[in-house]
CSV table of C-alpha atoms in Angstrom, one decimal:
chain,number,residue,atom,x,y,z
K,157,UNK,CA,182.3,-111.6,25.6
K,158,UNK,CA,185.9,-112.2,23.7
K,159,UNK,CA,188.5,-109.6,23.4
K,160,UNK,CA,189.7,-108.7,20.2
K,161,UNK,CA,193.1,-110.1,20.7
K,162,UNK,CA,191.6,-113.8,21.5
K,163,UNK,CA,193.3,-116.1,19.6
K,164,UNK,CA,190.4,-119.0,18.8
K,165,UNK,CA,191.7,-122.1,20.0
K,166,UNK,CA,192.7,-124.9,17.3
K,167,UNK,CA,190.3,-127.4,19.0
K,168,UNK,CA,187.8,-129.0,17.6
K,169,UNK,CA,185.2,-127.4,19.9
K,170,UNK,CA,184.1,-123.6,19.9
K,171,UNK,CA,186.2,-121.8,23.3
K,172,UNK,CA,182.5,-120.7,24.4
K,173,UNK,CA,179.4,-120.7,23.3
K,174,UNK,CA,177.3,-117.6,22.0
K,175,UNK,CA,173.9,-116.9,21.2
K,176,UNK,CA,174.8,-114.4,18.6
K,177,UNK,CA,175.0,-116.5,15.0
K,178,UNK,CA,176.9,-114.2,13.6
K,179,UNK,CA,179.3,-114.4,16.2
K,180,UNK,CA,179.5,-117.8,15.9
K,181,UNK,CA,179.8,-117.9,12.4
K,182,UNK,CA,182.9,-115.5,12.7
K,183,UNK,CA,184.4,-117.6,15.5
K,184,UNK,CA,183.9,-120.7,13.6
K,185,UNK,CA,186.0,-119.1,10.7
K,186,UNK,CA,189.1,-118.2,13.1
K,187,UNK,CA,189.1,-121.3,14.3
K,188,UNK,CA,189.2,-123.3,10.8
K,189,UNK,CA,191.8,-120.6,9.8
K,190,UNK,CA,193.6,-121.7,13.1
K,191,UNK,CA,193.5,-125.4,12.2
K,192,UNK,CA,194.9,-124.9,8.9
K,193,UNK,CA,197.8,-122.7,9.8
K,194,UNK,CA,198.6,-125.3,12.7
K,195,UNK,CA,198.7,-128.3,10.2
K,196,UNK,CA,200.4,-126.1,7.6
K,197,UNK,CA,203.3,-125.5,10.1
K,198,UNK,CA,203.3,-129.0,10.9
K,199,UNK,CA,203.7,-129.6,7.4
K,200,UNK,CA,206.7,-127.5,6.4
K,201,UNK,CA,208.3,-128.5,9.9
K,202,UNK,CA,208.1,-132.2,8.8
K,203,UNK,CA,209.4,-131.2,4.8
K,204,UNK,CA,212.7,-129.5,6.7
K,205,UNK,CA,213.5,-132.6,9.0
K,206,UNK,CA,212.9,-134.9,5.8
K,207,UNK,CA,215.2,-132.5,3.8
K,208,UNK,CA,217.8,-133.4,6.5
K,209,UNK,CA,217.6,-136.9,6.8
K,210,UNK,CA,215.7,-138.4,3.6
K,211,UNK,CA,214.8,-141.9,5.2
K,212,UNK,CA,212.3,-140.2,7.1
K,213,UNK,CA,209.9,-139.5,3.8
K,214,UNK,CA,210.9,-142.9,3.1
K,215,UNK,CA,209.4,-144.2,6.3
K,216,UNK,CA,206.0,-141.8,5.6
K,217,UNK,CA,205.4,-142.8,2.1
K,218,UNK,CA,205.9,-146.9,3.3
K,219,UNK,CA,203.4,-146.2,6.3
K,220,UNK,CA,200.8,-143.8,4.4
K,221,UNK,CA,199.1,-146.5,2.2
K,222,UNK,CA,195.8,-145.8,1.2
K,223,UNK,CA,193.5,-148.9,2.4
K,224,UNK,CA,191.4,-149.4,-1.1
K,225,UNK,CA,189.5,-152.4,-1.9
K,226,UNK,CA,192.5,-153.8,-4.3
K,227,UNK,CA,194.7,-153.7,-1.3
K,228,UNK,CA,192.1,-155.9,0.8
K,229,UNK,CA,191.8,-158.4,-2.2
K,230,UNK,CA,191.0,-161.6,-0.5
K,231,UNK,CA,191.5,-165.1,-2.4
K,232,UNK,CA,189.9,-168.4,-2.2
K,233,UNK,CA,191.7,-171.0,-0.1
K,234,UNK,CA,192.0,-174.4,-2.5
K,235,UNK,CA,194.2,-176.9,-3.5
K,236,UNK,CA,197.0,-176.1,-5.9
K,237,UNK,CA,196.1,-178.7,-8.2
K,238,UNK,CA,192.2,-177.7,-8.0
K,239,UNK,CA,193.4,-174.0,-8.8
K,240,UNK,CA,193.0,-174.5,-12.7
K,241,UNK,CA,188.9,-173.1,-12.6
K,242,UNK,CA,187.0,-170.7,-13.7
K,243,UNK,CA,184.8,-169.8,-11.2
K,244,UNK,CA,187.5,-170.0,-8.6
K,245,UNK,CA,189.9,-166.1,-7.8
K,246,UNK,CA,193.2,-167.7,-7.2
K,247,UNK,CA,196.2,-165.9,-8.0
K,248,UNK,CA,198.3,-167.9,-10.3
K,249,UNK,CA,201.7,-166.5,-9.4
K,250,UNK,CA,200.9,-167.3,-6.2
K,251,UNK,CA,199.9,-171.1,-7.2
K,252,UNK,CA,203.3,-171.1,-9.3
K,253,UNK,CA,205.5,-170.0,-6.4
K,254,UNK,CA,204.1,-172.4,-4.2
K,255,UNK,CA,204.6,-175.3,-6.5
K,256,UNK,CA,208.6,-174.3,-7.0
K,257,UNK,CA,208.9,-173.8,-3.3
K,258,UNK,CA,207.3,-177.9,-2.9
K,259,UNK,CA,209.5,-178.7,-5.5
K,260,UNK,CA,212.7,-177.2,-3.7
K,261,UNK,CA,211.7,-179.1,-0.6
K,262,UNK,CA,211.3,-181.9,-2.3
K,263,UNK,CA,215.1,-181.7,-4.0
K,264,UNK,CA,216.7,-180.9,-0.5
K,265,UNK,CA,215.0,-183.9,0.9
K,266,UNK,CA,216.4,-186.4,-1.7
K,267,UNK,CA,219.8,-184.5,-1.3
K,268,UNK,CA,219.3,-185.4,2.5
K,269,UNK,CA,218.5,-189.3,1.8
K,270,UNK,CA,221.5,-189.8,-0.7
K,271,UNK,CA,223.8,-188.4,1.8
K,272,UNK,CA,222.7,-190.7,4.6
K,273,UNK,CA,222.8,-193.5,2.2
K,274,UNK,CA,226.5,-192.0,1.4
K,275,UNK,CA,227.4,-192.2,4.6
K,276,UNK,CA,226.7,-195.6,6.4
K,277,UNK,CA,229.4,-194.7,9.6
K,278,UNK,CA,227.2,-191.8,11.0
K,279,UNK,CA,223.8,-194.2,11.5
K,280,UNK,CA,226.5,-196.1,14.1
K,281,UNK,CA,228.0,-193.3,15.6
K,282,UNK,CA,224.8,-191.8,16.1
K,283,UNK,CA,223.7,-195.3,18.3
K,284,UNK,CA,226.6,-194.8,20.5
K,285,UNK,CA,225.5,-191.3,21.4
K,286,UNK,CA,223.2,-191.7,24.8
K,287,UNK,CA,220.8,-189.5,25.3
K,288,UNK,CA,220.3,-187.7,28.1
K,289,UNK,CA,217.7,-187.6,31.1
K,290,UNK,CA,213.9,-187.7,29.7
K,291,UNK,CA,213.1,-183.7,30.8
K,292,UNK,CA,215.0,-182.3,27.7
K,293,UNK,CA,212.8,-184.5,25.5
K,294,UNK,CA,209.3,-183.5,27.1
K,295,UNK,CA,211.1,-180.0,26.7
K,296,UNK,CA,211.6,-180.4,23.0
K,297,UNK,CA,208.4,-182.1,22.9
K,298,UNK,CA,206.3,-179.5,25.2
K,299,UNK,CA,208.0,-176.9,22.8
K,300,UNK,CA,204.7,-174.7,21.6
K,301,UNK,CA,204.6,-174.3,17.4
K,302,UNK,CA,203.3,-170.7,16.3
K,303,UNK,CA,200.7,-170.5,13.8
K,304,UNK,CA,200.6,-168.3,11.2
K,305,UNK,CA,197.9,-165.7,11.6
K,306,UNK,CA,196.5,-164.2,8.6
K,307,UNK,CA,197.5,-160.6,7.9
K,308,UNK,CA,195.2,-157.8,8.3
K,309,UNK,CA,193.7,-155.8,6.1
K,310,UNK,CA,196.2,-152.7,7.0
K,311,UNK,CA,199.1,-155.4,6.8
K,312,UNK,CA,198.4,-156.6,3.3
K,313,UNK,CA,198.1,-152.6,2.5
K,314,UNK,CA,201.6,-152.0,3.4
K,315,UNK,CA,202.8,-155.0,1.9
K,316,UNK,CA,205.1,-154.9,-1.0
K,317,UNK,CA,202.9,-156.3,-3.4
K,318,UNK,CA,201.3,-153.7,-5.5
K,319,UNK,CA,197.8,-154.0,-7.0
K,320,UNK,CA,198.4,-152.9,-10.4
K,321,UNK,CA,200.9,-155.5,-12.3
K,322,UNK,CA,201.9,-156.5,-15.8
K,323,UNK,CA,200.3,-159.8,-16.9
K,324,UNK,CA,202.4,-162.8,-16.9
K,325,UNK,CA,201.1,-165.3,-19.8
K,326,UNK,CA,203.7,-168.4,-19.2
K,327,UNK,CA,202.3,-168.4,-15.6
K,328,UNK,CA,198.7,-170.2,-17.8
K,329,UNK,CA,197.9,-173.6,-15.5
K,330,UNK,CA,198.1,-176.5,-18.0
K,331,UNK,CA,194.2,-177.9,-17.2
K,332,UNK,CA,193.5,-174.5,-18.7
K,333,UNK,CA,195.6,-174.8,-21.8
K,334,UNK,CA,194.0,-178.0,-22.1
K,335,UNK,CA,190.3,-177.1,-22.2
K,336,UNK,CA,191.2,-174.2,-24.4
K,337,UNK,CA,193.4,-175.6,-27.1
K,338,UNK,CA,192.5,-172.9,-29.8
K,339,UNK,CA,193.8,-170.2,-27.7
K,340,UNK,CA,196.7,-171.6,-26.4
K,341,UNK,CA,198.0,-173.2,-29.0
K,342,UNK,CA,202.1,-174.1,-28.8
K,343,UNK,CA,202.4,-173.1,-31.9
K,344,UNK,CA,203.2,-169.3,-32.9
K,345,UNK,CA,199.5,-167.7,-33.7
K,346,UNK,CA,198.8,-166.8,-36.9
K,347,UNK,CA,198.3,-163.1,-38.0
K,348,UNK,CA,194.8,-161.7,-36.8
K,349,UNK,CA,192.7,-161.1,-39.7
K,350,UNK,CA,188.8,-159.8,-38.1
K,351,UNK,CA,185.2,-159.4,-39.5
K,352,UNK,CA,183.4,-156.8,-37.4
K,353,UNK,CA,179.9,-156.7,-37.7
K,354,UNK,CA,176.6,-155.2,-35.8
K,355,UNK,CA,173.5,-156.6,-34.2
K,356,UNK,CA,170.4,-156.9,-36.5
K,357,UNK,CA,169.2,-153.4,-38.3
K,358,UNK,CA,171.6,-151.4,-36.5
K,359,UNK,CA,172.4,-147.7,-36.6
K,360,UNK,CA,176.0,-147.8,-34.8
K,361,UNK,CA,178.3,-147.4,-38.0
K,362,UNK,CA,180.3,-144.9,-37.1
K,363,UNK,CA,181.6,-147.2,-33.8
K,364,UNK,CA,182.4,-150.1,-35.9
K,365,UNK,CA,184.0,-147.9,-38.2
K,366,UNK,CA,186.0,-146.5,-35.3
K,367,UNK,CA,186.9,-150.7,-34.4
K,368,UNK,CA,188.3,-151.3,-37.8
K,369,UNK,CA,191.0,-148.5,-37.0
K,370,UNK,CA,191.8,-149.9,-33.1
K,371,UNK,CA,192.1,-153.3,-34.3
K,372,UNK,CA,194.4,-154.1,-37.4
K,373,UNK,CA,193.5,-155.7,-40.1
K,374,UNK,CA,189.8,-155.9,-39.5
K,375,UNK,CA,187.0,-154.8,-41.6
K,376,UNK,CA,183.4,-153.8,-41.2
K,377,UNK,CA,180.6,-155.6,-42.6
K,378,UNK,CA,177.2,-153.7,-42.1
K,379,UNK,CA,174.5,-156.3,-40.9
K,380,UNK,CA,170.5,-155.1,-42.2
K,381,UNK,CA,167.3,-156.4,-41.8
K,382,UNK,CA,166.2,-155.7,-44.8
K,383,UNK,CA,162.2,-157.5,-45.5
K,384,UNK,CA,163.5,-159.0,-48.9
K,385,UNK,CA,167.0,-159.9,-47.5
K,386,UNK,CA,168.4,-163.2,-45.3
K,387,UNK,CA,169.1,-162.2,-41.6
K,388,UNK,CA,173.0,-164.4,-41.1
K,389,UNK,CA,172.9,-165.7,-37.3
K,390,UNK,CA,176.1,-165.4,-35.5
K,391,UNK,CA,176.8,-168.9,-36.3
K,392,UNK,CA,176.5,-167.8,-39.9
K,393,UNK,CA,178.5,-165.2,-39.8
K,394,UNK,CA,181.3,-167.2,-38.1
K,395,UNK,CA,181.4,-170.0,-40.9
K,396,UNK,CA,181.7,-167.2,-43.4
K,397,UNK,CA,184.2,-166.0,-42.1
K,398,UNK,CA,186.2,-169.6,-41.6
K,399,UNK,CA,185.9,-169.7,-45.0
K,400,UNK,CA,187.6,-166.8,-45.9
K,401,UNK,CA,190.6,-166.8,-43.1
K,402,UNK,CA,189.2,-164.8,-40.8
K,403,UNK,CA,190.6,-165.2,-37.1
K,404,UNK,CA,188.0,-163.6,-35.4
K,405,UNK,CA,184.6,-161.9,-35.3
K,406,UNK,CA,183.4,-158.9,-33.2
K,407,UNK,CA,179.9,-158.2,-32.6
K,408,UNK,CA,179.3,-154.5,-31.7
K,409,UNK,CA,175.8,-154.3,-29.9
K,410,UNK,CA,173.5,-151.4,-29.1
K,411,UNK,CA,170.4,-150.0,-27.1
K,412,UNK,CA,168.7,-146.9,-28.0
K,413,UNK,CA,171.7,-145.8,-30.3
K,414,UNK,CA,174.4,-146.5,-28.1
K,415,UNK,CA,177.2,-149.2,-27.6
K,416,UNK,CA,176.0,-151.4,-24.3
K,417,UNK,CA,178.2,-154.6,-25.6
K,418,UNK,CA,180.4,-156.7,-27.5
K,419,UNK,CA,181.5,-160.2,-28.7
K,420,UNK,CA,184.6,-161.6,-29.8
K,421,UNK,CA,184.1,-164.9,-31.5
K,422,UNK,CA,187.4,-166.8,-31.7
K,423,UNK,CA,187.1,-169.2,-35.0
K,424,UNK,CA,186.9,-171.1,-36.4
K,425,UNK,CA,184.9,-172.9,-33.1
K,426,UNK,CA,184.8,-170.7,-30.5
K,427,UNK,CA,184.8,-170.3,-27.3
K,428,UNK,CA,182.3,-166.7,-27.6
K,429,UNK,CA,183.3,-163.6,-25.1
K,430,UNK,CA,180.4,-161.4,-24.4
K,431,UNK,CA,181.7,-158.1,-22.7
K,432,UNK,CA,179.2,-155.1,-21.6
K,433,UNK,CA,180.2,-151.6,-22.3
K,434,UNK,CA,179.7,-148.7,-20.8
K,435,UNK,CA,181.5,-145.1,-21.0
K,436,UNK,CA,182.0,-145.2,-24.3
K,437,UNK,CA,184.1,-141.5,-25.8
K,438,UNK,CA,185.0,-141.6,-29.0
K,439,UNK,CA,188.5,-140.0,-30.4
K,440,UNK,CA,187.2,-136.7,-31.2
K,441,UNK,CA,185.9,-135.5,-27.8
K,442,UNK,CA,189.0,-136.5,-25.9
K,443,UNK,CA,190.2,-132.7,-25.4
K,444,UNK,CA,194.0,-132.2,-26.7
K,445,UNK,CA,193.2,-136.0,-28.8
K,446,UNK,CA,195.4,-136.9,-32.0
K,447,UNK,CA,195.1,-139.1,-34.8
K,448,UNK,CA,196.2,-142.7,-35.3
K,449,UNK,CA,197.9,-143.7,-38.1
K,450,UNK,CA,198.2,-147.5,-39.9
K,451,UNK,CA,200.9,-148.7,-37.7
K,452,UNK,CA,200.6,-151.2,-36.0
K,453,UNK,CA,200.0,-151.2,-32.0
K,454,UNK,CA,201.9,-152.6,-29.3
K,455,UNK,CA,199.6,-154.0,-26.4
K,456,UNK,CA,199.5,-153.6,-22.2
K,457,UNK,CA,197.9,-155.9,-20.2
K,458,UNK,CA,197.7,-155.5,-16.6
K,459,UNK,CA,196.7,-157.0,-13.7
K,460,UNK,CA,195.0,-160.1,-15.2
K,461,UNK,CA,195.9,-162.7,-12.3
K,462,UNK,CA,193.3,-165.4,-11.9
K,463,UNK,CA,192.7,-168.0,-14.8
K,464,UNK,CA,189.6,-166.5,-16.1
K,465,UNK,CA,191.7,-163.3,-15.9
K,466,UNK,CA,194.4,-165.1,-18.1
K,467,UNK,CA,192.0,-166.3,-20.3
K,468,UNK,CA,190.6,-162.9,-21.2
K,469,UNK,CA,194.2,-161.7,-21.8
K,470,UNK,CA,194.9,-164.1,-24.3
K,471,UNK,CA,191.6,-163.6,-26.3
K,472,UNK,CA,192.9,-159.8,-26.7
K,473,UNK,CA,196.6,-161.1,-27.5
K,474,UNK,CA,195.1,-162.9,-30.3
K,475,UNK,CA,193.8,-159.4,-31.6
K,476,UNK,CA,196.4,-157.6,-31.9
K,477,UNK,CA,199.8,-158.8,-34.0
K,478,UNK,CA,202.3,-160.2,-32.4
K,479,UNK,CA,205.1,-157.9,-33.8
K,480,UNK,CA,204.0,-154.0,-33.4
K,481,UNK,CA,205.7,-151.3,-35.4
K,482,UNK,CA,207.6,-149.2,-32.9
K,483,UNK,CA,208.0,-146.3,-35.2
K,484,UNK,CA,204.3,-145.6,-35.2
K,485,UNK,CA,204.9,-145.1,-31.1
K,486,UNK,CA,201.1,-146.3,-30.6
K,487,UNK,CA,199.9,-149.0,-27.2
K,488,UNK,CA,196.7,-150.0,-26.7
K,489,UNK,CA,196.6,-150.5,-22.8
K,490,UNK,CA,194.0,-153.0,-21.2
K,491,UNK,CA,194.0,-152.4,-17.8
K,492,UNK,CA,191.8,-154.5,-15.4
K,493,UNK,CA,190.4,-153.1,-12.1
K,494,UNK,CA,188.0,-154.5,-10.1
K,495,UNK,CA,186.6,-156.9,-12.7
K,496,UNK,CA,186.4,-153.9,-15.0
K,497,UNK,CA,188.5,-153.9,-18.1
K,498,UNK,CA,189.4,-150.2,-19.2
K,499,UNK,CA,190.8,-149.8,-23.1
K,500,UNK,CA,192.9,-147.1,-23.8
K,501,UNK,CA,195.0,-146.2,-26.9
K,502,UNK,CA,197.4,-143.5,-26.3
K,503,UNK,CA,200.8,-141.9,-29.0
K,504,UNK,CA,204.2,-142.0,-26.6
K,505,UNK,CA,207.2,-139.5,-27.1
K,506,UNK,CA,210.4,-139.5,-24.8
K,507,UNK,CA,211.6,-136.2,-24.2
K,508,UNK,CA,214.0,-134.5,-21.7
K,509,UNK,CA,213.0,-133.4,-18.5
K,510,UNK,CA,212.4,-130.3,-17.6
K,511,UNK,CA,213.7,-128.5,-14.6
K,512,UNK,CA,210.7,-128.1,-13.0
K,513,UNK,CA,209.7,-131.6,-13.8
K,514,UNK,CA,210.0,-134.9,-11.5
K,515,UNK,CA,212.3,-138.1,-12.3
K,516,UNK,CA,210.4,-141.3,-12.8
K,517,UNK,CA,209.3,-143.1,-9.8
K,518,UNK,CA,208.6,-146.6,-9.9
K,519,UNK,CA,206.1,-148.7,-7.6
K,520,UNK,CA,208.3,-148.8,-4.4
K,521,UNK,CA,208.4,-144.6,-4.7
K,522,UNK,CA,212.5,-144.8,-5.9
K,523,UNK,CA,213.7,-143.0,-8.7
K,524,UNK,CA,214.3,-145.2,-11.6
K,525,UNK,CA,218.1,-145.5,-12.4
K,526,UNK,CA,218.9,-145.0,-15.9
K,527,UNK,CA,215.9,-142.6,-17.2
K,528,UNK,CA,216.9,-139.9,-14.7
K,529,UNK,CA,216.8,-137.1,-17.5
K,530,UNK,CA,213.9,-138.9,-20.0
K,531,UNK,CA,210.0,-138.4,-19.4
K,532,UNK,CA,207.7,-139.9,-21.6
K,533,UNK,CA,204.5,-137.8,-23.1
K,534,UNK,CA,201.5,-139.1,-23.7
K,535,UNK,CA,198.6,-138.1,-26.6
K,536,UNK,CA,195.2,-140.2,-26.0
K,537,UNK,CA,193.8,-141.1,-29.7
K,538,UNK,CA,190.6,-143.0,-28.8
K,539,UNK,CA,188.3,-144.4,-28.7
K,540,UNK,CA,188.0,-145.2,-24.8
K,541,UNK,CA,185.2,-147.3,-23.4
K,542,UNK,CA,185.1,-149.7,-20.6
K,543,UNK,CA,183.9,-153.4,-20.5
K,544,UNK,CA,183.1,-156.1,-18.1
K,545,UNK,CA,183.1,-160.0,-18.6
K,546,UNK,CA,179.6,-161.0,-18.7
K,547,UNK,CA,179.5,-164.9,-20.0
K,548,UNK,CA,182.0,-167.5,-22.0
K,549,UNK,CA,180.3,-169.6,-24.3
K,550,UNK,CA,182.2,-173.3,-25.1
K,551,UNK,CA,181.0,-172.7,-28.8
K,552,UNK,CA,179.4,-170.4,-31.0
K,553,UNK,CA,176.2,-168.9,-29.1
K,554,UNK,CA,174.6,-169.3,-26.0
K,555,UNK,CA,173.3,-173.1,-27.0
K,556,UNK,CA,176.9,-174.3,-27.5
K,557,UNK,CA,177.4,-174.6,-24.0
K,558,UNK,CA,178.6,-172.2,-20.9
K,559,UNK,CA,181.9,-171.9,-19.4
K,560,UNK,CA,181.9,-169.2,-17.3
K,561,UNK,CA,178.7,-167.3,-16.6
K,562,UNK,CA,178.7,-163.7,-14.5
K,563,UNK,CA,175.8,-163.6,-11.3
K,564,UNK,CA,174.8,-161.3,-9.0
K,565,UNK,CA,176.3,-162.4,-5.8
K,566,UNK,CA,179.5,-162.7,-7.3
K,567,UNK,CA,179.8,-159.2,-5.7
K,568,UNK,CA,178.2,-159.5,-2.2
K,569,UNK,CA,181.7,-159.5,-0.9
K,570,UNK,CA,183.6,-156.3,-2.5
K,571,UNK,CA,186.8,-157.4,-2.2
K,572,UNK,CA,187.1,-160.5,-4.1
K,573,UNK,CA,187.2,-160.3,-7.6
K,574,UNK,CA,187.0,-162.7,-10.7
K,575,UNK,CA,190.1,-161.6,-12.7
């Protein structure tokens, strides 16, 4: 039997056993009260060396990366100039920097030949040299070249290279901008101007409704199926709108009163973006929401890296205008993780920061210099909702042609993703 002054070991296993379960039960709360005070000591004995010497939490915050499934992102190994797909996951910046790295080589090579050519007296005094006995050459020659392993999962973790990024648009492959001439056009885009309509007979008026105010200048259309009235196709719709200068058509779609998708026809001939949705909240049941106004909204894309990823991004930057009024203080924020596409639309304010309050930190974990005293607050104004790439039609419709088509087994393997 234990005293009453037995201090329970911080083990993971019991000191003894006991037949008595209450007795257990009361030993097996010492000993988790045990464990916690020992890693709460450990904890404040590790803040006052760090308080001493601050490279130390430096060190901890570089090594404690958590291991998620955007740190283990694999790629597909291809060809820079076969990189320009669709159905390949590529990282473009990655394509780019290789290509400028080739062409640096390149320049330092021809730098090389018009120096020899330069200089015709170092080929002779270069014959004169004798070289010397045979074993430094099957030296050189024996000389064993290390090959590159690839980097673990934990290694690619730690790396500098952070999973969430700002999307680069001038990094768009050419092939791309060549098989989608509409969208990326050289010439400055022309002010969005979009019809948003419903499926067939549809009872989701207050969403589109809610649509018209996240994207400017749009306006709804209500779409019956009325017995004595024509039912407009799609394609219908879309030449109607050509006609009268519209930029754009969105298709809200529903099952059993509730948004599952959504379309954004790009006129006046396509290509078609069909999106899924799920989670959809609108403005009023965000708690502590506000109300937008007319201004118009700046936009945040992130972490759009592989072509089709870039091509999604510029479908949404042709929604939105490309100057935003910065006094209405609005952003709409498309943020891709995983293949899922989460839309936010939030109200900024800077304000000072309080004592009690933090200084920005930026990826790396440093303070950002300049904004030491400014913190920036954020209101949510809706709606939210989430969406995932589903099929890219060449045309108008789904007999027009596929470009890109989602499938099952495009996630067997979790950590590769499409954009």
């Amino acid at each position: 039997m234990a005293s009453k002054k037995f201090q329970p070991s911080p083990k993971a296993s019991l000191p003894f056993k006991t037949a008595n379960k209450y007795k257990r039960q009361d030993l097996h709360v010492k000993q988790k009260k045990a464990r916690e005070h020992t890693r709460r000591d450990e904890r404040f004995r590790r803040r006052r060396e760090e308080d001493k010497e601050p490279s130390l939490r430096e060190d901890r915050i570089k090594r404690n990366v958590p291991l998620t499934l955007d740190r283990k992102r694999v790629w597909d190994e291809i060809d820079r100039d076969t990189g320009d797909g669709l159905g390949v996951s590529v990282d473009v910046e990655r394509l780019k920097r290789q290509k400028l790295e080739e062409e640096e080589v390149v320049a330092a090579a021809h730098l090389e030949s018009d120096k020899e050519e330069a200089d015709p007296a170092s080929d002779d005094q270069d014959s004169m040299i004798e070289f010397g006995s045979g074993d430094e050459e099957d030296k050189v020659k024996e000389k064993p070249q290390r090959r590159q392993r690839p980097r673990t999962a934990t290694e690619r973790a730690t790396s500098p290279v952070h999973s969430t990024t700002s999307t680069n648009l001038d990094l768009t492959p050419e092939a791309l901008a060549a098989r989608f001439p509409s969208l990326f056009s050289m010439e400055s885009p022309p002010i969005p101007k979009i019809l948003i309509t419903t499926s067939i007979n549809s009872n989701l008026h207050n969403e589109a409704r809610l649509l018209t105010t996240l994207f400017p200048r749009s306006v709804y259309i209500p779409r019956s199926a009325h017995r004595y009235g024509h039912k407009f196709s799609i394609r219908e719709i879309s030449s109607f709108a050509t006609n009268r200068k519209y930029t754009a058509v969105i298709v809200l779609k529903e099952d059993q009163k509730r948004p599952t998708g959504i379309d954004f026809v790009h006129l006046p001939s396509g290509p078609m973006f069909h999106f899924s949705i799920s989670n959809w909240v609108e403005g009023k049941r965000l708690p502590g929401h506000g109300n937008p106004t007319n201004h118009l909204p700046e936009i945040i894309l992130n972490n759009f890296r592989t072509p089709l990823g870039l091509l999604t991004a510029h479908l949404f930057r042709t929604m939105f205008p490309p100057q935003p009024e910065f006094q209405g203080r609005q952003v709409v924020t498309l943020h891709n993780q995983r293949d899922y596409i989460f839309l936010r639309r939030h109200r900024y304010v800077f304000r000072e920061k309080r004592a009690t309050e933090k200084s920005v930190v930026g990826p790396d974990g440093k303070e950002v210099k300049g904004v030491e005293g400014i913190r920036a607050g954020l209101q949510e104004l809706g709606p939210r909702f989430t969406m995932k790439l589903r099929r890219i039609d060449k045309g108008i419709q789904h007999s027009s042609g596929q470009e890109w088509v989602w499938q099952g087994g495009m996630e067997k393997q979790r950590t590769k993703f499409q954009l």
